[in-house]
Short mmCIF file of C-alpha atoms in Angstrom, two decimals:
data_model
loop_
_atom_site.label_atom_id
_atom_site.label_comp_id
_atom_site.label_asym_id
_atom_site.label_seq_id
_atom_site.Cartn_x
_atom_site.Cartn_y
_atom_site.Cartn_z
CA MET E 1 135.27 107.87 125.52
CA SER E 2 134.46 111.31 126.89
CA LEU E 3 137.11 113.63 128.21
CA LYS E 4 136.77 115.26 131.60
CA ARG E 5 137.24 118.89 132.54
CA ARG E 6 140.40 118.10 134.44
CA ASP E 7 142.01 116.88 131.24
CA LEU E 8 142.22 120.34 129.67
CA LEU E 9 145.87 121.28 129.38
CA VAL E 10 146.84 124.86 128.62
CA LEU E 11 150.31 125.40 127.26
CA GLY E 12 151.92 128.82 127.23
CA GLY E 13 154.87 129.80 125.14
CA LEU E 14 155.38 129.24 121.41
CA SER E 15 157.25 132.54 121.19
CA GLY E 16 154.61 134.25 123.27
CA LEU E 17 151.64 132.64 121.53
CA GLY E 18 148.99 130.76 123.43
CA LEU E 19 148.96 127.08 122.52
CA VAL E 20 146.06 125.06 123.85
CA ALA E 21 145.87 121.29 123.76
CA ALA E 22 143.02 119.13 124.94
CA GLY E 23 143.65 115.46 125.57
CA LYS E 24 143.77 112.59 128.05
CA THR E 25 147.23 113.62 129.16
CA LEU E 26 147.06 114.80 132.73
CA SER E 27 146.09 113.43 136.11
CA ARG E 28 145.61 115.72 139.07
CA SER E 29 144.71 115.42 142.70
CA PRO E 30 141.10 116.21 143.73
CA GLU E 31 142.06 119.57 145.21
CA GLN E 32 143.40 120.64 141.79
CA VAL E 33 140.33 119.72 139.77
CA SER E 34 138.58 123.10 140.14
CA GLY E 35 141.49 125.01 138.55
CA MET E 36 143.65 124.85 135.46
CA PRO E 37 147.04 123.11 135.67
CA GLN E 38 149.80 125.49 136.59
CA THR E 39 152.70 123.31 135.48
CA VAL E 40 153.44 123.52 131.77
CA SER E 41 154.34 120.24 130.07
CA GLU E 42 154.08 118.68 126.65
CA PRO E 43 151.39 116.02 126.27
CA PRO E 44 152.78 112.56 125.61
CA LYS E 45 152.91 111.78 121.91
CA THR E 46 150.83 108.61 122.24
CA ALA E 47 148.49 109.29 125.17
CA GLY E 48 144.97 109.86 123.92
CA LYS E 49 146.27 110.80 120.48
CA GLU E 50 142.96 110.18 118.76
CA LEU E 51 141.15 112.37 121.30
CA MET E 52 143.58 115.27 121.52
CA LEU E 53 142.76 118.67 120.08
CA ARG E 54 145.74 120.97 119.75
CA PHE E 55 145.24 124.53 118.53
CA VAL E 56 146.89 127.94 118.56
CA ALA E 57 145.16 130.97 120.06
CA VAL E 58 146.28 134.37 118.78
CA ALA E 59 144.89 137.89 118.39
CA ASP E 60 145.87 141.42 117.31
CA SER E 61 147.75 139.83 114.45
CA GLY E 62 146.96 141.86 111.34
CA ALA E 63 149.84 144.33 111.23
CA GLY E 64 151.50 142.83 108.17
CA ASP E 65 154.94 143.70 109.50
CA ARG E 66 158.05 141.75 110.51
CA ASN E 67 156.63 141.10 113.97
CA GLN E 68 153.58 139.37 112.54
CA PHE E 69 155.73 137.35 110.14
CA ALA E 70 157.97 136.31 113.03
CA SER E 71 154.94 135.20 115.02
CA ALA E 72 153.51 133.36 112.00
CA ASN E 73 156.87 131.64 111.39
CA ALA E 74 156.87 130.40 114.98
CA MET E 75 153.38 128.99 114.46
CA ALA E 76 154.48 127.26 111.25
CA GLY E 77 157.63 125.90 112.89
CA TYR E 78 155.65 124.42 115.74
CA HIS E 79 153.15 122.92 113.30
CA LYS E 80 155.96 120.93 111.65
CA LYS E 81 156.81 119.24 114.94
CA ASN E 82 153.35 119.10 116.51
CA PRO E 83 150.62 119.34 113.86
CA TYR E 84 147.44 121.20 114.69
CA SER E 85 144.42 121.98 112.55
CA LEU E 86 142.90 125.09 114.15
CA VAL E 87 143.82 128.68 114.98
CA THR E 88 141.42 130.81 117.01
CA LEU E 89 141.84 134.38 115.76
CA ALA E 90 140.47 136.71 118.43
CA GLY E 91 140.11 139.96 116.54
CA ASP E 92 142.01 142.91 115.08
CA ASN E 93 142.66 140.66 112.15
CA ILE E 94 143.53 143.50 109.75
CA TYR E 95 145.13 146.74 110.89
CA ASN E 96 144.55 149.58 110.87
CA SER E 97 140.88 149.68 109.94
CA GLY E 98 139.88 146.22 108.74
CA GLU E 99 140.51 147.09 105.08
CA MET E 100 140.07 143.95 102.97
CA GLU E 101 142.59 145.22 100.42
CA ARG E 102 145.22 144.48 103.11
CA VAL E 103 144.11 140.90 103.71
CA GLY E 104 147.02 139.64 101.60
CA ILE E 105 149.81 141.22 103.61
CA ALA E 106 147.95 141.01 106.93
CA PHE E 107 146.77 137.40 106.69
CA GLU E 108 147.32 135.38 103.54
CA GLU E 109 151.07 135.96 103.18
CA PRO E 110 152.14 135.51 106.83
CA TYR E 111 150.07 132.36 107.27
CA ALA E 112 150.59 130.88 103.79
CA PRO E 113 152.51 127.82 105.11
CA LEU E 114 149.66 126.99 107.50
CA LEU E 115 146.92 127.68 104.96
CA LYS E 116 148.67 125.32 102.53
CA GLN E 117 148.51 122.65 105.26
CA GLU E 118 144.73 123.27 105.53
CA VAL E 119 144.94 124.74 109.00
CA ARG E 120 141.61 126.50 109.61
CA PHE E 121 141.47 129.98 111.08
CA ARG E 122 138.26 130.85 112.95
CA ALA E 123 138.02 134.58 113.53
CA CYS E 124 135.99 137.07 115.49
CA LEU E 125 135.81 140.85 115.03
CA GLY E 126 138.00 143.31 116.91
CA ASN E 127 137.54 147.03 117.34
CA HIS E 128 139.85 147.80 114.41
CA ASP E 129 138.01 145.36 112.16
CA ILE E 130 134.66 147.13 112.42
CA ARG E 131 136.05 150.44 111.13
CA THR E 132 135.38 149.27 107.57
CA GLU E 133 131.73 148.49 106.81
CA ASN E 134 131.26 147.38 110.41
CA GLY E 135 133.40 144.31 109.72
CA ASP E 136 130.91 142.74 107.29
CA PRO E 137 133.56 142.04 104.59
CA GLN E 138 135.56 140.02 107.12
CA VAL E 139 132.48 138.03 108.11
CA ARG E 140 132.07 137.10 104.43
CA TYR E 141 135.77 136.28 103.89
CA ALA E 142 136.06 132.51 103.43
CA ASN E 143 139.43 132.03 105.16
CA PHE E 144 138.13 133.53 108.41
CA ASN E 145 135.44 130.81 108.56
CA MET E 146 132.97 133.06 110.38
CA ASN E 147 129.42 131.77 110.43
CA GLY E 148 128.07 135.19 111.37
CA ARG E 149 129.15 137.88 113.79
CA TYR E 150 128.78 135.33 116.56
CA TYR E 151 128.69 131.58 116.08
CA THR E 152 129.60 128.20 117.53
CA TYR E 153 131.45 125.15 116.25
CA ARG E 154 132.73 121.90 117.66
CA GLU E 155 136.10 120.19 117.29
CA LYS E 156 136.19 116.70 118.78
CA ASP E 157 135.17 117.05 122.45
CA VAL E 158 135.58 120.82 122.55
CA GLN E 159 132.83 123.29 121.60
CA PHE E 160 133.82 126.86 120.82
CA PHE E 161 131.55 129.88 121.16
CA VAL E 162 132.75 132.93 119.22
CA LEU E 163 131.50 136.40 120.18
CA ASP E 164 131.31 139.94 118.87
CA THR E 165 132.39 141.93 121.92
CA ASN E 166 132.45 145.35 120.26
CA GLY E 167 130.43 148.19 121.69
CA ASN E 168 127.98 148.19 118.79
CA ALA E 169 127.32 144.44 118.95
CA ASP E 170 123.79 143.07 119.14
CA TRP E 171 124.22 142.34 122.82
CA LYS E 172 120.61 141.43 123.65
CA ASP E 173 120.23 138.75 121.00
CA GLN E 174 123.82 137.58 121.32
CA MET E 175 123.61 137.00 125.07
CA ALA E 176 120.31 135.13 124.70
CA TRP E 177 121.91 133.01 121.95
CA LEU E 178 125.00 132.30 124.07
CA ASN E 179 122.95 131.23 127.07
CA ALA E 180 120.85 128.91 124.92
CA GLU E 181 123.80 127.41 123.04
CA LEU E 182 125.82 126.83 126.19
CA GLY E 183 122.79 125.22 127.77
CA ARG E 184 122.22 122.76 124.93
CA SER E 185 125.89 121.89 124.43
CA THR E 186 126.86 118.32 125.27
CA ALA E 187 130.60 118.96 124.86
CA PRO E 188 132.77 118.10 127.89
CA TRP E 189 134.79 121.26 127.27
CA LYS E 190 133.39 124.68 126.46
CA ILE E 191 135.65 127.50 125.27
CA VAL E 192 134.43 131.04 124.58
CA TYR E 193 136.45 133.67 122.76
CA GLY E 194 136.02 137.29 121.78
CA HIS E 195 138.25 140.29 121.24
CA HIS E 196 137.89 142.19 124.51
CA PRO E 197 139.21 141.17 127.94
CA ILE E 198 137.11 140.32 130.94
CA TYR E 199 139.96 139.99 133.44
CA SER E 200 143.29 141.63 132.61
CA SER E 201 146.20 143.35 134.29
CA GLY E 202 147.15 145.19 131.11
CA HIS E 203 146.51 148.63 129.63
CA TYR E 204 142.73 148.25 129.46
CA GLY E 205 142.41 146.27 132.66
CA THR E 206 139.59 144.25 134.12
CA ASP E 207 136.15 145.19 132.76
CA ALA E 208 133.45 145.22 135.43
CA GLU E 209 130.63 145.30 132.87
CA MET E 210 132.05 142.30 131.03
CA ILE E 211 132.31 140.44 134.34
CA ARG E 212 128.66 141.23 135.03
CA LYS E 213 127.62 139.95 131.60
CA PHE E 214 129.69 136.80 131.40
CA ALA E 215 130.97 135.51 134.74
CA PRO E 216 127.62 134.18 136.02
CA LEU E 217 126.91 132.59 132.64
CA PHE E 218 130.32 130.93 132.50
CA LYS E 219 129.88 129.59 136.02
CA GLN E 220 126.36 128.32 135.32
CA HIS E 221 127.37 126.46 132.17
CA GLN E 222 130.87 125.40 133.32
CA VAL E 223 132.87 127.24 130.67
CA GLN E 224 136.48 126.23 131.26
CA LEU E 225 138.28 128.85 129.16
CA TYR E 226 137.78 132.38 127.81
CA ILE E 227 140.26 133.65 125.20
CA ASN E 228 140.66 137.29 124.14
CA GLY E 229 143.00 139.82 122.59
CA HIS E 230 142.88 143.66 122.67
CA GLU E 231 145.61 143.72 125.30
CA HIS E 232 148.89 143.35 123.38
CA HIS E 233 150.49 140.81 125.66
CA TYR E 234 150.20 137.21 126.87
CA GLU E 235 148.57 136.53 130.21
CA ARG E 236 146.77 133.64 131.89
CA SER E 237 144.72 133.79 135.04
CA THR E 238 144.24 131.13 137.63
CA SER E 239 140.79 129.55 137.67
CA ILE E 240 138.06 132.02 138.64
CA ASP E 241 134.87 130.13 139.53
CA GLY E 242 136.00 127.36 137.18
CA THR E 243 137.00 129.56 134.23
CA THR E 244 140.54 130.44 133.17
CA TYR E 245 141.04 133.74 131.29
CA LEU E 246 143.67 133.72 128.56
CA VAL E 247 144.96 136.93 126.91
CA THR E 248 146.69 136.20 123.58
CA GLY E 249 147.02 139.63 121.96
CA ILE E 250 150.56 139.06 120.75
CA GLY E 251 150.07 138.16 117.11
CA GLY E 252 152.28 140.95 115.82
CA ALA E 253 150.88 144.28 117.02
CA SER E 254 153.18 146.59 118.98
CA LEU E 255 153.42 145.60 122.63
#
């Protein structure tokens, strides 16, 4: 049984983290179908349980300080009550310069309870990550589950497209790849994530060049959600041409 676009439920909160759950849990009137639901509610425990995908979206997490541990503890506490199997890690995974010698304090220790429960983290590269060997050691690091600098994977009825949005990215080939992969995807839900914001009201603000690159593509291929970090806060847009923009840069870095 396929899920429909209107069944994507975005949940904010979790101590400022972005929690996203996909499932047959919500009915809306026709005039609401083009946008994301604005009322936050927990999905029923039994409705569409076998179809639901629940995951945490976080970014700018790799500080290795008490703020990151507090954020990680909130994630672990929620997992005990509402198990999930995936964390999208949208860049700046290791501060300050992506040094792999800090991966213990900046990743393995804070998230040890989740890693022990076999929760998978799927990362992309942030601007701090590429300061060391252009981020290549992180791409090779098994617990980040990166199938390249940009890649795609599917979880149930949701397909994720993970980008390298840094200034030195291979933009020409990456954009051609994204267009092709979005076009061939049969997933009812398509979610794209990268480190840098497209729409934001934060320090860096809305990026006109990123809008030019991505907005027409997202509209053409009916991408329902874009997730990013870089801005150290939580923010969610209303639907813009069918796409909601979710800023989740509150994994532990200073606000």
